[in-house]
Amino acid sequence: ASRSILDFVREDARLMGQNLSAQDKDKLDEYLTSVREIEQRLARFGQSSTLPDADFAVPAKAPRKFEERLQVMFDLLALAFQTDSTRIATLMLSHEGSNRPYPEINISRGHHDLSHHDGKRENLEMIAQIDKHHMTYFARFLEKLNQSRDADGNSILHNSMIVYASGNGDGNAHSHTNLPVLVAGRGGGKLHTGRFHKVASMPMSNMYLEMLEHLGVHGVDKFGDSDSRSVEI
């Protein structure tokens, strides 16, 4: 049987735990538990499948279902932030030309085809269901970050700035204006949350410049197609 990655650090973790406070022991246990949960989930993915054998190499124990892959990716992101393995990450839920159906929510038509909704209520309702489905995974990710403590005692979510957005404002015309953008986290207390903010027409890059300022990166005058206008976040 394959060994857990924790087998290689178990003794080190035990010795480290002897010198930790109760709070830090809880945090260490949280890390180790998160790693083990992901390992166990990946192991289940590789146990059985009714799909025919592929004629190319498939990564060992790779989850086959979209929703399983998505949940694992979000959990890995959360774990990376919890362990401070990285402070910057990106995740694309699916590429913008994806025509994947969503049988898990009883939608058999392709996402891209539905995005060309032609104003039909039925199509718009199915697009809304897909959006809600994606948002469910994002919300779980945020909740995981909200439950995890950072070194200063605040939640990791509080100390983060997380952008969830789409490259299209309206898929029917491939419009790249009026983009739906959600910013989560407080940036360590620098962001004002709980608001719906309709901004003037401007490049989305302006928001990224504002985020750089909140991160303490000053003196950056240009990012992508940004202009001089600021956006409050």
Coordinates of C-alpha atoms in Angstrom, one line a residue:
A1 CA 0.0 0.0 0.0
S2 CA 1.2 3.5 -0.7
R3 CA 2.4 5.5 2.3
S4 CA 1.0 8.8 3.5
I5 CA 3.2 11.8 3.0
L6 CA 2.6 12.4 6.7
D7 CA 4.6 9.2 7.5
F8 CA 7.8 11.0 6.5
V9 CA 7.2 13.9 8.9
R10 CA 5.3 12.3 11.8
E11 CA 8.3 12.1 14.1
D12 CA 9.3 15.7 13.3
A13 CA 5.8 16.8 14.0
R14 CA 5.7 15.0 17.3
L15 CA 8.9 16.5 18.4
M16 CA 7.8 20.0 17.3
G17 CA 4.5 19.6 19.2
Q18 CA 6.4 19.2 22.5
N19 CA 7.5 22.8 22.3
L20 CA 4.3 24.4 21.0
S21 CA 1.5 26.2 22.9
A22 CA -1.9 24.6 22.9
Q23 CA -3.0 27.1 20.2
D24 CA -0.1 26.3 18.0
K25 CA -0.6 22.5 18.5
D26 CA -4.2 23.0 17.3
K27 CA -2.9 24.8 14.2
L28 CA -0.3 22.1 13.5
D29 CA -3.0 19.5 13.8
E30 CA -5.2 21.5 11.5
Y31 CA -2.5 21.4 8.8
L32 CA -1.9 17.7 9.2
T33 CA -5.6 16.8 9.2
S34 CA -6.1 18.9 6.0
V35 CA -3.3 17.1 4.2
R36 CA -4.6 13.7 5.2
E37 CA -8.2 14.5 4.2
I38 CA -7.0 15.4 0.7
E39 CA -4.8 12.2 0.5
Q40 CA -7.8 10.1 1.4
R41 CA -10.0 11.8 -1.2
L42 CA -7.4 11.3 -3.9
A43 CA -7.1 7.6 -2.9
R44 CA -10.8 7.1 -3.3
F45 CA -10.8 8.6 -6.8
G46 CA -8.3 5.9 -8.0
Q47 CA -10.2 2.9 -6.6
S48 CA -12.8 2.3 -9.2
S49 CA -14.2 3.7 -12.4
T50 CA -16.8 2.5 -15.0
L51 CA -15.1 4.6 -17.8
P52 CA -13.2 2.7 -20.5
D53 CA -9.5 2.6 -20.4
A54 CA -7.8 5.7 -21.9
D55 CA -5.3 5.3 -24.8
F56 CA -3.0 7.8 -23.0
A57 CA -1.4 8.0 -19.6
V58 CA -3.8 9.3 -17.0
P59 CA -2.2 10.8 -13.8
A60 CA -2.4 8.3 -10.9
K61 CA -5.5 8.8 -8.8
A62 CA -6.6 11.8 -10.7
P63 CA -10.3 12.7 -9.9
R64 CA -12.4 12.1 -13.0
K65 CA -15.5 14.2 -12.2
F66 CA -15.4 17.9 -12.6
E67 CA -16.9 18.6 -9.2
E68 CA -14.4 16.3 -7.5
R69 CA -11.5 18.0 -9.2
L70 CA -12.8 21.4 -8.4
Q71 CA -13.3 20.7 -4.7
V72 CA -9.7 19.2 -4.5
M73 CA -8.2 22.2 -6.2
F74 CA -10.0 24.6 -3.8
D75 CA -8.9 22.5 -0.8
L76 CA -5.3 22.6 -2.0
L77 CA -5.5 26.3 -2.4
A78 CA -6.8 26.7 1.2
L79 CA -4.1 24.4 2.4
A80 CA -1.4 26.3 0.6
F81 CA -2.6 29.5 2.3
Q82 CA -2.8 27.8 5.7
T83 CA 0.8 26.6 5.5
D84 CA 2.0 29.9 3.9
S85 CA 3.4 27.8 1.0
T86 CA 2.3 30.7 -1.2
R87 CA 0.5 33.9 -0.8
I88 CA -0.6 34.3 -4.5
A89 CA -2.6 31.7 -6.5
T90 CA -5.0 31.6 -9.4
L91 CA -7.7 29.0 -10.3
M92 CA -9.7 28.9 -13.5
L93 CA -12.9 26.9 -13.0
S94 CA -13.2 26.2 -16.8
H95 CA -11.9 27.9 -19.9
E96 CA -14.2 30.5 -21.5
G97 CA -15.0 28.4 -24.5
S98 CA -16.0 25.4 -22.4
N99 CA -19.1 23.7 -23.7
R100 CA -19.3 21.2 -20.8
P101 CA -22.7 20.1 -19.7
Y102 CA -23.5 19.9 -16.0
P103 CA -25.3 16.6 -15.4
E104 CA -24.7 17.0 -11.6
I105 CA -27.3 19.8 -11.6
N106 CA -29.4 18.2 -14.3
I107 CA -28.2 20.5 -17.2
S108 CA -27.5 18.5 -20.3
R109 CA -26.8 21.4 -22.7
G110 CA -23.3 22.8 -23.1
H111 CA -22.2 25.9 -21.1
H112 CA -20.9 27.8 -24.1
D113 CA -24.0 27.1 -26.1
L114 CA -26.2 28.3 -23.2
S115 CA -24.1 31.5 -22.8
H116 CA -25.4 32.5 -26.3
H117 CA -28.8 32.7 -24.6
D118 CA -30.5 35.0 -27.2
G119 CA -32.4 36.6 -24.3
K120 CA -34.4 33.4 -23.8
R121 CA -35.6 32.9 -20.2
E122 CA -34.9 29.1 -20.2
N123 CA -31.3 29.6 -21.2
L124 CA -30.7 32.5 -18.8
E125 CA -32.1 30.3 -15.9
M126 CA -29.8 27.5 -16.7
I127 CA -26.8 29.9 -16.9
A128 CA -27.9 31.2 -13.5
Q129 CA -27.9 27.6 -12.1
I130 CA -24.4 27.0 -13.4
D131 CA -23.2 30.3 -11.9
K132 CA -24.7 29.3 -8.6
H133 CA -23.1 25.9 -8.8
H134 CA -19.7 27.4 -9.3
M135 CA -20.3 29.9 -6.5
T136 CA -21.2 27.1 -4.1
Y137 CA -17.6 25.7 -4.4
F138 CA -16.2 29.2 -4.0
A139 CA -18.3 29.9 -0.9
R140 CA -17.0 26.6 0.7
F141 CA -13.4 27.8 -0.1
L142 CA -14.1 31.1 1.6
E143 CA -15.6 29.4 4.6
K144 CA -12.6 27.2 5.0
L145 CA -10.3 30.3 5.0
N146 CA -12.6 32.0 7.5
Q147 CA -12.3 29.1 9.9
S148 CA -8.5 29.0 9.7
R149 CA -6.5 31.3 11.9
D150 CA -3.5 33.3 10.7
A151 CA -0.4 34.1 12.7
D152 CA -1.9 37.3 14.0
G153 CA -5.1 35.6 15.3
N154 CA -7.3 36.9 12.5
S155 CA -8.8 34.5 9.9
I156 CA -6.9 33.8 6.7
L157 CA -9.9 35.2 4.9
H158 CA -9.7 38.5 6.9
N159 CA -6.0 38.8 5.8
S160 CA -6.6 38.0 2.2
M161 CA -7.9 39.7 -1.0
I162 CA -9.6 37.2 -3.2
V163 CA -11.1 38.1 -6.6
Y164 CA -13.8 36.0 -8.3
A165 CA -14.7 37.2 -11.7
S166 CA -15.6 36.4 -15.4
G167 CA -14.0 37.6 -18.6
N168 CA -17.5 38.2 -20.1
G169 CA -20.1 40.6 -19.0
D170 CA -22.6 39.0 -21.4
G171 CA -21.8 35.7 -23.2
N172 CA -24.5 36.3 -25.8
A173 CA -22.3 39.0 -27.5
H174 CA -18.9 38.1 -26.0
S175 CA -19.1 41.5 -24.2
H176 CA -16.1 42.4 -22.1
T177 CA -17.8 45.3 -20.4
N178 CA -19.8 45.5 -17.2
L179 CA -18.0 42.5 -15.8
P180 CA -19.3 40.8 -12.6
V181 CA -16.5 41.0 -10.0
L182 CA -16.6 39.8 -6.4
V183 CA -13.9 40.7 -4.0
A184 CA -13.8 38.7 -0.8
G185 CA -11.6 39.1 2.3
R186 CA -10.7 42.3 4.2
G187 CA -7.0 42.6 3.1
G188 CA -6.0 42.8 6.8
G189 CA -8.7 45.3 7.4
K190 CA -8.1 47.6 4.4
L191 CA -11.1 46.5 2.3
H192 CA -14.7 47.5 2.9
T193 CA -16.9 44.4 2.4
G194 CA -20.6 43.7 2.4
R195 CA -21.3 46.2 -0.4
F196 CA -22.6 46.2 -4.0
H197 CA -20.6 48.7 -5.9
K198 CA -21.4 49.8 -9.4
V199 CA -18.3 51.6 -10.8
A200 CA -17.9 53.8 -13.8
S201 CA -16.7 52.2 -17.0
M202 CA -13.0 51.6 -16.6
P203 CA -10.4 48.8 -17.1
M204 CA -10.5 46.0 -14.5
S205 CA -6.7 46.5 -14.2
N206 CA -7.5 49.7 -12.2
M207 CA -8.8 47.4 -9.4
Y208 CA -5.6 45.4 -9.5
L209 CA -3.5 48.5 -9.1
E210 CA -5.6 49.5 -6.1
M211 CA -5.0 46.0 -4.6
L212 CA -1.3 46.5 -5.1
E213 CA -1.5 49.7 -3.1
H214 CA -3.3 47.8 -0.2
L215 CA -0.5 45.2 -0.3
G216 CA 2.0 47.9 0.3
V217 CA 3.4 47.9 -3.3
H218 CA 3.7 51.6 -4.1
G219 CA 4.9 53.4 -7.1
V220 CA 3.4 51.1 -9.7
D221 CA 1.8 53.5 -12.2
K222 CA 0.6 51.1 -14.9
F223 CA -0.7 47.5 -15.0
G224 CA -2.1 46.0 -18.2
D225 CA -4.5 48.5 -19.8
S226 CA -5.1 50.5 -16.6
D227 CA -5.6 54.2 -16.7
S228 CA -5.3 56.9 -14.0
R229 CA -8.7 56.5 -12.4
S230 CA -9.0 54.8 -9.1
V231 CA -11.7 52.4 -7.9
E232 CA -12.7 52.1 -4.3
I233 CA -12.6 48.5 -3.0

